[in-house]
Amino acid sequence: MRAARRPLRLARPGGVRYARSSVPEDSRDIVVARLKERLEERKQSGLYPQEMLEQLDAYGREIAPALAPPPDYVAPLRSMSDGVASQHFDAHYETASRVPGGSRFHDTIAKLQSRLADRLVAQLSAFATSVAVTLDGVVTALEHPAAHEHHDVENHLAALRTRVSAVDNAARLGTSTDIIARLERLEAAERARDFRPFFSNSAFEDAFRGSQDELQAHYAPLAERLEGPVLDIGCGQGFFLHLLHERGVEASGVELDAELASIAVAEGLNVKHGDGLAALEAVEDGSLGAIVLLQVIEHLSAQQLCDLVLLASTKLRPGGVLAAETVNPQSLYVYTHAFFLDPTHTTPVHPLYLHFLCVQGGFTNADIEFASPVPEEEVLPAEGGELAARANALLFAPQDYLLFARR
Amino acid sequence: MTGIHQLLVSASRGDAVTDAAFAARQVLELVGPSKIGARYWDRALDGEVLGLDELCAVADAGDALIYHASIGEPGFVEFVQSWDGPVILQYHNMTPAAFFQEVDQTFAVRLTEGRLELAQLLGRVDASIAPSSFNAEELARLGYQDVRVVPLILDVQGLVDTEPTPSTMHHLAVSEGPVLFFLGQTLPHKRPDLLIRAYHLLVTYHRPDARLVMAGPPRVPAYAEHLGRMIFELNLPGCWLAGQVTRSDVVAFYRSATAFVTASEHEGVCLPLIEAMGFGVPVIARACTAIPETLGGAGLLLPDDAGPALMCEAMLAVIEDHDLHQDLVRAGRERLAQLRPEVAGAGLLAALADVL
């Protein structure tokens, strides 16, 4: 392909040479005109064949799709704004008065008022123009969302909606309904990415995560190590909160799934339905004894995880604990058995990264504790020697790990 | 004494807006205390640049603030609006977002948000200045009135006096052919693709010994890769996409250059044109946006729609026509004298004096 596209290099033509001309000042227009003439002469003599120029243009189009001239948002809006500005606002002021000299007084006031009103109208119209120009630009830029920029787009959309609604007189602009409609379309597209299964989360948990009793048995040792007040983010039906209450530890939870949250509330637990990060943000700084996330962080985006760690370090009191259990990406067994079982899992989190994140986020001490060993019958027998041991380390490493970080 | 402080979104050495702010600070310190605040900055500028909170802490009530607007940034409108003193907007131009729609969505959104922020600041700003009348007109279109054109304070001599990288000088001196130089971010609106096409015609038909050096940070790596592929497929070994380079390398390129060429379609000022004049390098450019104003008659100004063939002819003319070359160099030096830092500094103070 490369050879086929490569144009021939021609010998340097001897026909046109530059004379040593003296170039007087202010004659650069003449220089350009001469360059244009020379260009035409050369084209006549067979240089710069059209085919080659077209091929070069094709390269340009191929690599720079964004070279279309920017749309002129200004012209149509300008004419609209001119229309507004040229409208004559004829205010009627009552100037008749029965008081002697009152008519003249009213007349003066009316003149002053109308001058003031004219200036107000001019200001409003100027503001409307600039808002219309910029809003249209924002929406145009947003109409081609790149899939991988999903989160950015979502955040920008939210911010834009706030700003649009903040601009009071946006509703008076002819274009604003169009802009709002386009924003709503974009929001609908983003919403379409939501996952809303027909099955309940509690059914899913019962089927795959284990019964509440099994979970309580598994997490009892962790509950022993925590001091209140504890916030359990993604607490589900609240098995861990029960464990803490049994030990007299003050604890509350937050759960994104409404059904799971209502089960927990029905059991008398202090659980709120909502977003974990938002709930954490609402907590007073330096007030928590522990923040617990059991099988939660693998559901978060990279940015959300960063935000979480930083937020946790501000909300914990000195010595407080961030305890986060998640699947261990260093175990290949996890991928065949656990990770992809849950369609809402986003990214496995590497223990070294999580450790790094906590240290960077201001935690003084962060330990990684591996848990949930692969059942013995699955592991290669020890008589396999060193080879088996190495394969076991790679394939059958523990399925979970717990980050236990102290502020 | 009233202080005049400056606010940027991000600060780093070599960035045009940052350099302008530092040069302005030298002038502003003649009047009173002057600090530079930013949200992001290079570690190299630790201590020189303050965070927003620190800026508020050192500023006295009634101190003025010059806000250098070049991109949107959440929270900056609120910060500027709550500033306790006069606010001067210095508009550094924002590239139309349309250029970025296909290549960098996030950046496009930030640019348009930047314009929205300008509209929001309209009522709060006490005075506005712009480094070119092109920028001033853009601001006026957003509703700003009485925008004053104040040229940027540029330390071109500082760059000229910088030692070039010896290895880069050597690399370009090994073969004797002419060197065409372009400096600017590798982005679509700078039209590096057009330069490559013109250069292709130049080496194919006229000067196989010519080289084209294109330096500047590749803000959108995918776009720079496309250009690299184009250079490879057109078989142009003399075309060097140098990417982000050091200040010493930039000096080496200017010193080795036969001509500075740009096909850029959108510039609020275009500082490299002025730097090239400082190095006695003739400039070839197209008459787009603020470029004619920056050149001020010094440079070979092609029509704004000049294609690769005409650009190629212009390159050849500057390389081979000694008198034209010398004429452009001389015109550049004259133009540079009009842009002396003392003159620009006095212009800034005069503009501020009217406001404060």
PDB file of N, CA, C and O in Angstrom, chain B residues 197-263:
ATOM      1  N   ARG B 197       1.729  18.687   3.431  1.00  0.00           N
ATOM      2  CA  ARG B 197       1.408  18.586   2.001  1.00  0.00           C
ATOM      3  C   ARG B 197       2.264  19.553   1.185  1.00  0.00           C
ATOM      4  O   ARG B 197       2.797  19.203   0.127  1.00  0.00           O
ATOM      5  N   ALA B 198       2.387  20.789   1.695  1.00  0.00           N
ATOM      6  CA  ALA B 198       3.189  21.777   0.969  1.00  0.00           C
ATOM      7  C   ALA B 198       4.646  21.335   0.912  1.00  0.00           C
ATOM      8  O   ALA B 198       5.311  21.433  -0.132  1.00  0.00           O
ATOM      9  N   TYR B 199       5.120  20.793   2.024  1.00  0.00           N
ATOM     10  CA  TYR B 199       6.505  20.331   2.090  1.00  0.00           C
ATOM     11  C   TYR B 199       6.727  19.172   1.126  1.00  0.00           C
ATOM     12  O   TYR B 199       7.779  19.057   0.489  1.00  0.00           O
ATOM     13  N   HIS B 200       5.715  18.313   1.018  1.00  0.00           N
ATOM     14  CA  HIS B 200       5.812  17.191   0.091  1.00  0.00           C
ATOM     15  C   HIS B 200       6.027  17.690  -1.335  1.00  0.00           C
ATOM     16  O   HIS B 200       6.864  17.161  -2.083  1.00  0.00           O
ATOM     17  N   LEU B 201       5.286  18.725  -1.722  1.00  0.00           N
ATOM     18  CA  LEU B 201       5.456  19.291  -3.065  1.00  0.00           C
ATOM     19  C   LEU B 201       6.851  19.911  -3.203  1.00  0.00           C
ATOM     20  O   LEU B 201       7.502  19.788  -4.238  1.00  0.00           O
ATOM     21  N   LEU B 202       7.305  20.559  -2.141  1.00  0.00           N
ATOM     22  CA  LEU B 202       8.608  21.233  -2.185  1.00  0.00           C
ATOM     23  C   LEU B 202       9.735  20.230  -2.438  1.00  0.00           C
ATOM     24  O   LEU B 202      10.595  20.455  -3.297  1.00  0.00           O
ATOM     25  N   VAL B 203       9.738  19.125  -1.679  1.00  0.00           N
ATOM     26  CA  VAL B 203      10.841  18.159  -1.850  1.00  0.00           C
ATOM     27  C   VAL B 203      10.662  17.337  -3.123  1.00  0.00           C
ATOM     28  O   VAL B 203      11.630  16.845  -3.684  1.00  0.00           O
ATOM     29  N   THR B 204       9.414  17.191  -3.566  1.00  0.00           N
ATOM     30  CA  THR B 204       9.191  16.400  -4.777  1.00  0.00           C
ATOM     31  C   THR B 204       9.649  17.167  -6.022  1.00  0.00           C
ATOM     32  O   THR B 204      10.299  16.605  -6.895  1.00  0.00           O
ATOM     33  N   TYR B 205       9.341  18.460  -6.085  1.00  0.00           N
ATOM     34  CA  TYR B 205       9.565  19.197  -7.325  1.00  0.00           C
ATOM     35  C   TYR B 205      10.754  20.143  -7.274  1.00  0.00           C
ATOM     36  O   TYR B 205      11.276  20.525  -8.312  1.00  0.00           O
ATOM     37  N   HIS B 206      11.129  20.600  -6.081  1.00  0.00           N
ATOM     38  CA  HIS B 206      12.112  21.687  -6.063  1.00  0.00           C
ATOM     39  C   HIS B 206      13.337  21.407  -5.212  1.00  0.00           C
ATOM     40  O   HIS B 206      14.449  21.465  -5.691  1.00  0.00           O
ATOM     41  N   ARG B 207      13.112  21.142  -3.940  1.00  0.00           N
ATOM     42  CA  ARG B 207      14.249  21.073  -3.030  1.00  0.00           C
ATOM     43  C   ARG B 207      14.235  19.771  -2.231  1.00  0.00           C
ATOM     44  O   ARG B 207      13.777  19.741  -1.089  1.00  0.00           O
ATOM     45  N   PRO B 208      14.775  18.700  -2.819  1.00  0.00           N
ATOM     46  CA  PRO B 208      14.822  17.435  -2.079  1.00  0.00           C
ATOM     47  C   PRO B 208      15.653  17.546  -0.804  1.00  0.00           C
ATOM     48  O   PRO B 208      15.539  16.704   0.092  1.00  0.00           O
ATOM     49  N   ASP B 209      16.490  18.569  -0.710  1.00  0.00           N
ATOM     50  CA  ASP B 209      17.350  18.693   0.473  1.00  0.00           C
ATOM     51  C   ASP B 209      16.678  19.466   1.613  1.00  0.00           C
ATOM     52  O   ASP B 209      17.248  19.597   2.695  1.00  0.00           O
ATOM     53  N   ALA B 210      15.472  19.993   1.381  1.00  0.00           N
ATOM     54  CA  ALA B 210      14.820  20.795   2.433  1.00  0.00           C
ATOM     55  C   ALA B 210      14.308  19.891   3.545  1.00  0.00           C
ATOM     56  O   ALA B 210      13.980  18.727   3.325  1.00  0.00           O
ATOM     57  N   ARG B 211      14.267  20.458   4.754  1.00  0.00           N
ATOM     58  CA  ARG B 211      13.692  19.715   5.877  1.00  0.00           C
ATOM     59  C   ARG B 211      12.597  20.539   6.555  1.00  0.00           C
ATOM     60  O   ARG B 211      12.618  21.771   6.505  1.00  0.00           O
ATOM     61  N   LEU B 212      11.666  19.819   7.164  1.00  0.00           N
ATOM     62  CA  LEU B 212      10.572  20.486   7.888  1.00  0.00           C
ATOM     63  C   LEU B 212      10.591  19.976   9.324  1.00  0.00           C
ATOM     64  O   LEU B 212      10.472  18.773   9.555  1.00  0.00           O
ATOM     65  N   VAL B 213      10.768  20.878  10.268  1.00  0.00           N
ATOM     66  CA  VAL B 213      10.738  20.508  11.686  1.00  0.00           C
ATOM     67  C   VAL B 213       9.450  21.068  12.276  1.00  0.00           C
ATOM     68  O   VAL B 213       9.186  22.269  12.184  1.00  0.00           O
ATOM     69  N   MET B 214       8.649  20.183  12.851  1.00  0.00           N
ATOM     70  CA  MET B 214       7.406  20.626  13.497  1.00  0.00           C
ATOM     71  C   MET B 214       7.485  20.269  14.975  1.00  0.00           C
ATOM     72  O   MET B 214       7.475  19.088  15.330  1.00  0.00           O
ATOM     73  N   ALA B 215       7.571  21.269  15.820  1.00  0.00           N
ATOM     74  CA  ALA B 215       7.705  21.026  17.258  1.00  0.00           C
ATOM     75  C   ALA B 215       6.495  21.580  17.986  1.00  0.00           C
ATOM     76  O   ALA B 215       5.896  22.558  17.555  1.00  0.00           O
ATOM     77  N   GLY B 216       6.173  20.942  19.096  1.00  0.00           N
ATOM     78  CA  GLY B 216       5.050  21.413  19.911  1.00  0.00           C
ATOM     79  C   GLY B 216       4.374  20.225  20.554  1.00  0.00           C
ATOM     80  O   GLY B 216       4.404  19.122  20.014  1.00  0.00           O
ATOM     81  N   PRO B 217       3.782  20.442  21.736  1.00  0.00           N
ATOM     82  CA  PRO B 217       3.184  19.314  22.448  1.00  0.00           C
ATOM     83  C   PRO B 217       1.990  18.728  21.690  1.00  0.00           C
ATOM     84  O   PRO B 217       1.165  19.476  21.173  1.00  0.00           O
ATOM     85  N   PRO B 218       1.930  17.397  21.587  1.00  0.00           N
ATOM     86  CA  PRO B 218       0.784  16.764  20.939  1.00  0.00           C
ATOM     87  C   PRO B 218      -0.349  16.627  21.935  1.00  0.00           C
ATOM     88  O   PRO B 218      -0.432  15.663  22.667  1.00  0.00           O
ATOM     89  N   ARG B 219      -1.214  17.625  21.993  1.00  0.00           N
ATOM     90  CA  ARG B 219      -2.278  17.571  22.987  1.00  0.00           C
ATOM     91  C   ARG B 219      -3.212  16.382  22.755  1.00  0.00           C
ATOM     92  O   ARG B 219      -3.728  15.785  23.678  1.00  0.00           O
ATOM     93  N   VAL B 220      -3.451  16.043  21.491  1.00  0.00           N
ATOM     94  CA  VAL B 220      -4.292  14.889  21.177  1.00  0.00           C
ATOM     95  C   VAL B 220      -3.389  13.841  20.511  1.00  0.00           C
ATOM     96  O   VAL B 220      -3.113  13.940  19.318  1.00  0.00           O
ATOM     97  N   PRO B 221      -2.897  12.873  21.289  1.00  0.00           N
ATOM     98  CA  PRO B 221      -1.907  11.940  20.752  1.00  0.00           C
ATOM     99  C   PRO B 221      -2.370  11.253  19.467  1.00  0.00           C
ATOM    100  O   PRO B 221      -1.570  11.040  18.549  1.00  0.00           O
ATOM    101  N   ALA B 222      -3.674  10.922  19.384  1.00  0.00           N
ATOM    102  CA  ALA B 222      -4.161  10.203  18.206  1.00  0.00           C
ATOM    103  C   ALA B 222      -3.948  11.047  16.945  1.00  0.00           C
ATOM    104  O   ALA B 222      -3.615  10.523  15.879  1.00  0.00           O
ATOM    105  N   TYR B 223      -4.114  12.348  17.075  1.00  0.00           N
ATOM    106  CA  TYR B 223      -3.948  13.223  15.916  1.00  0.00           C
ATOM    107  C   TYR B 223      -2.481  13.266  15.488  1.00  0.00           C
ATOM    108  O   TYR B 223      -2.163  13.198  14.294  1.00  0.00           O
ATOM    109  N   ALA B 224      -1.578  13.347  16.455  1.00  0.00           N
ATOM    110  CA  ALA B 224      -0.144  13.348  16.141  1.00  0.00           C
ATOM    111  C   ALA B 224       0.249  12.034  15.460  1.00  0.00           C
ATOM    112  O   ALA B 224       1.066  12.017  14.538  1.00  0.00           O
ATOM    113  N   GLU B 225      -0.361  10.930  15.917  1.00  0.00           N
ATOM    114  CA  GLU B 225      -0.068   9.636  15.292  1.00  0.00           C
ATOM    115  C   GLU B 225      -0.511   9.625  13.831  1.00  0.00           C
ATOM    116  O   GLU B 225       0.179   9.101  12.963  1.00  0.00           O
ATOM    117  N   HIS B 226      -1.673  10.189  13.575  1.00  0.00           N
ATOM    118  CA  HIS B 226      -2.155  10.287  12.196  1.00  0.00           C
ATOM    119  C   HIS B 226      -1.145  11.027  11.325  1.00  0.00           C
ATOM    120  O   HIS B 226      -0.851  10.623  10.204  1.00  0.00           O
ATOM    121  N   LEU B 227      -0.625  12.138  11.859  1.00  0.00           N
ATOM    122  CA  LEU B 227       0.343  12.927  11.100  1.00  0.00           C
ATOM    123  C   LEU B 227       1.599  12.106  10.843  1.00  0.00           C
ATOM    124  O   LEU B 227       2.155  12.121   9.747  1.00  0.00           O
ATOM    125  N   GLY B 228       2.035  11.375  11.874  1.00  0.00           N
ATOM    126  CA  GLY B 228       3.225  10.526  11.726  1.00  0.00           C
ATOM    127  C   GLY B 228       3.028   9.515  10.613  1.00  0.00           C
ATOM    128  O   GLY B 228       3.920   9.269   9.797  1.00  0.00           O
ATOM    129  N   ARG B 229       1.818   8.952  10.557  1.00  0.00           N
ATOM    130  CA  ARG B 229       1.522   7.952   9.529  1.00  0.00           C
ATOM    131  C   ARG B 229       1.532   8.609   8.145  1.00  0.00           C
ATOM    132  O   ARG B 229       2.027   8.045   7.171  1.00  0.00           O
ATOM    133  N   MET B 230       0.996   9.823   8.084  1.00  0.00           N
ATOM    134  CA  MET B 230       0.960  10.545   6.810  1.00  0.00           C
ATOM    135  C   MET B 230       2.397  10.814   6.318  1.00  0.00           C
ATOM    136  O   MET B 230       2.708  10.612   5.138  1.00  0.00           O
ATOM    137  N   ILE B 231       3.263  11.225   7.240  1.00  0.00           N
ATOM    138  CA  ILE B 231       4.658  11.503   6.886  1.00  0.00           C
ATOM    139  C   ILE B 231       5.324  10.225   6.386  1.00  0.00           C
ATOM    140  O   ILE B 231       6.065  10.226   5.406  1.00  0.00           O
ATOM    141  N   PHE B 232       5.021   9.110   7.045  1.00  0.00           N
ATOM    142  CA  PHE B 232       5.600   7.827   6.664  1.00  0.00           C
ATOM    143  C   PHE B 232       5.101   7.400   5.280  1.00  0.00           C
ATOM    144  O   PHE B 232       5.889   7.021   4.412  1.00  0.00           O
ATOM    145  N   GLU B 233       3.802   7.511   5.060  1.00  0.00           N
ATOM    146  CA  GLU B 233       3.254   7.031   3.789  1.00  0.00           C
ATOM    147  C   GLU B 233       3.651   7.924   2.619  1.00  0.00           C
ATOM    148  O   GLU B 233       3.766   7.457   1.494  1.00  0.00           O
ATOM    149  N   LEU B 234       3.866   9.196   2.874  1.00  0.00           N
ATOM    150  CA  LEU B 234       4.326  10.088   1.807  1.00  0.00           C
ATOM    151  C   LEU B 234       5.840   9.981   1.633  1.00  0.00           C
ATOM    152  O   LEU B 234       6.413  10.663   0.784  1.00  0.00           O
ATOM    153  N   ASN B 235       6.454   9.169   2.479  1.00  0.00           N
ATOM    154  CA  ASN B 235       7.894   8.929   2.400  1.00  0.00           C
ATOM    155  C   ASN B 235       8.671  10.247   2.504  1.00  0.00           C
ATOM    156  O   ASN B 235       9.334  10.672   1.561  1.00  0.00           O
ATOM    157  N   LEU B 236       8.553  10.892   3.652  1.00  0.00           N
ATOM    158  CA  LEU B 236       9.202  12.180   3.855  1.00  0.00           C
ATOM    159  C   LEU B 236      10.209  12.102   5.007  1.00  0.00           C
ATOM    160  O   LEU B 236       9.934  12.557   6.123  1.00  0.00           O
ATOM    161  N   PRO B 237      11.376  11.500   4.768  1.00  0.00           N
ATOM    162  CA  PRO B 237      12.324  11.335   5.871  1.00  0.00           C
ATOM    163  C   PRO B 237      12.857  12.671   6.398  1.00  0.00           C
ATOM    164  O   PRO B 237      13.348  12.740   7.518  1.00  0.00           O
ATOM    165  N   GLY B 238      12.732  13.734   5.603  1.00  0.00           N
ATOM    166  CA  GLY B 238      13.232  15.036   6.057  1.00  0.00           C
ATOM    167  C   GLY B 238      12.226  15.792   6.897  1.00  0.00           C
ATOM    168  O   GLY B 238      12.460  16.936   7.277  1.00  0.00           O
ATOM    169  N   CYS B 239      11.085  15.181   7.153  1.00  0.00           N
ATOM    170  CA  CYS B 239      10.054  15.835   7.955  1.00  0.00           C
ATOM    171  C   CYS B 239      10.111  15.276   9.370  1.00  0.00           C
ATOM    172  O   CYS B 239       9.986  14.079   9.576  1.00  0.00           O
ATOM    173  N   TRP B 240      10.294  16.140  10.324  1.00  0.00           N
ATOM    174  CA  TRP B 240      10.551  15.719  11.704  1.00  0.00           C
ATOM    175  C   TRP B 240       9.444  16.256  12.597  1.00  0.00           C
ATOM    176  O   TRP B 240       9.334  17.460  12.804  1.00  0.00           O
ATOM    177  N   LEU B 241       8.642  15.341  13.117  1.00  0.00           N
ATOM    178  CA  LEU B 241       7.590  15.697  14.066  1.00  0.00           C
ATOM    179  C   LEU B 241       8.212  15.593  15.450  1.00  0.00           C
ATOM    180  O   LEU B 241       8.251  14.521  16.045  1.00  0.00           O
ATOM    181  N   ALA B 242       8.729  16.687  15.958  1.00  0.00           N
ATOM    182  CA  ALA B 242       9.595  16.623  17.139  1.00  0.00           C
ATOM    183  C   ALA B 242       8.822  16.529  18.453  1.00  0.00           C
ATOM    184  O   ALA B 242       9.384  16.186  19.477  1.00  0.00           O
ATOM    185  N   GLY B 243       7.524  16.823  18.445  1.00  0.00           N
ATOM    186  CA  GLY B 243       6.733  16.748  19.679  1.00  0.00           C
ATOM    187  C   GLY B 243       7.138  17.827  20.672  1.00  0.00           C
ATOM    188  O   GLY B 243       7.681  18.865  20.288  1.00  0.00           O
ATOM    189  N   GLN B 244       6.881  17.530  21.955  1.00  0.00           N
ATOM    190  CA  GLN B 244       7.219  18.514  22.988  1.00  0.00           C
ATOM    191  C   GLN B 244       8.735  18.560  23.160  1.00  0.00           C
ATOM    192  O   GLN B 244       9.372  17.531  23.344  1.00  0.00           O
ATOM    193  N   VAL B 245       9.322  19.737  23.098  1.00  0.00           N
ATOM    194  CA  VAL B 245      10.783  19.850  23.193  1.00  0.00           C
ATOM    195  C   VAL B 245      11.140  20.875  24.265  1.00  0.00           C
ATOM    196  O   VAL B 245      10.290  21.629  24.728  1.00  0.00           O
ATOM    197  N   THR B 246      12.403  20.893  24.641  1.00  0.00           N
ATOM    198  CA  THR B 246      12.840  21.835  25.676  1.00  0.00           C
ATOM    199  C   THR B 246      13.010  23.220  25.066  1.00  0.00           C
ATOM    200  O   THR B 246      13.063  23.384  23.847  1.00  0.00           O
ATOM    201  N   ARG B 247      13.128  24.196  25.945  1.00  0.00           N
ATOM    202  CA  ARG B 247      13.343  25.577  25.518  1.00  0.00           C
ATOM    203  C   ARG B 247      14.641  25.678  24.712  1.00  0.00           C
ATOM    204  O   ARG B 247      14.698  26.366  23.692  1.00  0.00           O
ATOM    205  N   SER B 248      15.676  24.945  25.149  1.00  0.00           N
ATOM    206  CA  SER B 248      16.964  24.976  24.440  1.00  0.00           C
ATOM    207  C   SER B 248      16.830  24.379  23.044  1.00  0.00           C
ATOM    208  O   SER B 248      17.490  24.830  22.101  1.00  0.00           O
ATOM    209  N   ASP B 249      15.975  23.364  22.916  1.00  0.00           N
ATOM    210  CA  ASP B 249      15.738  22.782  21.593  1.00  0.00           C
ATOM    211  C   ASP B 249      15.020  23.785  20.686  1.00  0.00           C
ATOM    212  O   ASP B 249      15.339  23.916  19.505  1.00  0.00           O
ATOM    213  N   VAL B 250      14.048  24.481  21.271  1.00  0.00           N
ATOM    214  CA  VAL B 250      13.320  25.492  20.493  1.00  0.00           C
ATOM    215  C   VAL B 250      14.309  26.526  19.949  1.00  0.00           C
ATOM    216  O   VAL B 250      14.256  26.912  18.778  1.00  0.00           O
ATOM    217  N   VAL B 251      15.244  26.939  20.806  1.00  0.00           N
ATOM    218  CA  VAL B 251      16.247  27.918  20.382  1.00  0.00           C
ATOM    219  C   VAL B 251      17.095  27.331  19.251  1.00  0.00           C
ATOM    220  O   VAL B 251      17.386  28.009  18.258  1.00  0.00           O
ATOM    221  N   ALA B 252      17.468  26.052  19.386  1.00  0.00           N
ATOM    222  CA  ALA B 252      18.265  25.407  18.332  1.00  0.00           C
ATOM    223  C   ALA B 252      17.493  25.392  17.011  1.00  0.00           C
ATOM    224  O   ALA B 252      18.063  25.634  15.940  1.00  0.00           O
ATOM    225  N   PHE B 253      16.184  25.146  17.085  1.00  0.00           N
ATOM    226  CA  PHE B 253      15.377  25.109  15.858  1.00  0.00           C
ATOM    227  C   PHE B 253      15.309  26.495  15.216  1.00  0.00           C
ATOM    228  O   PHE B 253      15.487  26.645  14.013  1.00  0.00           O
ATOM    229  N   TYR B 254      15.049  27.507  16.061  1.00  0.00           N
ATOM    230  CA  TYR B 254      14.981  28.863  15.511  1.00  0.00           C
ATOM    231  C   TYR B 254      16.317  29.254  14.873  1.00  0.00           C
ATOM    232  O   TYR B 254      16.367  29.843  13.798  1.00  0.00           O
ATOM    233  N   ARG B 255      17.405  28.918  15.559  1.00  0.00           N
ATOM    234  CA  ARG B 255      18.718  29.337  15.047  1.00  0.00           C
ATOM    235  C   ARG B 255      19.059  28.621  13.743  1.00  0.00           C
ATOM    236  O   ARG B 255      19.789  29.158  12.917  1.00  0.00           O
ATOM    237  N   SER B 256      18.537  27.390  13.583  1.00  0.00           N
ATOM    238  CA  SER B 256      18.868  26.630  12.377  1.00  0.00           C
ATOM    239  C   SER B 256      17.892  26.917  11.238  1.00  0.00           C
ATOM    240  O   SER B 256      18.111  26.468  10.114  1.00  0.00           O
ATOM    241  N   ALA B 257      16.798  27.618  11.541  1.00  0.00           N
ATOM    242  CA  ALA B 257      15.716  27.720  10.563  1.00  0.00           C
ATOM    243  C   ALA B 257      16.026  28.704   9.432  1.00  0.00           C
ATOM    244  O   ALA B 257      16.584  29.778   9.662  1.00  0.00           O
ATOM    245  N   THR B 258      15.649  28.316   8.221  1.00  0.00           N
ATOM    246  CA  THR B 258      15.715  29.216   7.073  1.00  0.00           C
ATOM    247  C   THR B 258      14.453  30.074   7.044  1.00  0.00           C
ATOM    248  O   THR B 258      14.480  31.231   6.644  1.00  0.00           O
ATOM    249  N   ALA B 259      13.345  29.476   7.438  1.00  0.00           N
ATOM    250  CA  ALA B 259      12.082  30.210   7.490  1.00  0.00           C
ATOM    251  C   ALA B 259      11.177  29.560   8.524  1.00  0.00           C
ATOM    252  O   ALA B 259      11.301  28.366   8.809  1.00  0.00           O
ATOM    253  N   PHE B 260      10.299  30.390   9.117  1.00  0.00           N
ATOM    254  CA  PHE B 260       9.263  29.865  10.003  1.00  0.00           C
ATOM    255  C   PHE B 260       7.977  29.790   9.187  1.00  0.00           C
ATOM    256  O   PHE B 260       7.595  30.776   8.546  1.00  0.00           O
ATOM    257  N   VAL B 261       7.339  28.621   9.169  1.00  0.00           N
ATOM    258  CA  VAL B 261       6.119  28.486   8.375  1.00  0.00           C
ATOM    259  C   VAL B 261       4.962  28.039   9.254  1.00  0.00           C
ATOM    260  O   VAL B 261       5.134  27.205  10.136  1.00  0.00           O
ATOM    261  N   THR B 262       3.800  28.605   9.000  1.00  0.00           N
ATOM    262  CA  THR B 262       2.605  28.104   9.674  1.00  0.00           C
ATOM    263  C   THR B 262       1.427  28.195   8.711  1.00  0.00           C
ATOM    264  O   THR B 262       1.345  29.118   7.899  1.00  0.00           O
ATOM    265  N   ALA B 263       0.544  27.195   8.802  1.00  0.00           N
ATOM    266  CA  ALA B 263      -0.663  27.198   7.980  1.00  0.00           C
ATOM    267  C   ALA B 263      -1.885  27.385   8.876  1.00  0.00           C
ATOM    268  O   ALA B 263      -3.012  27.157   8.454  1.00  0.00           O
TER     269      ALA B 263
END
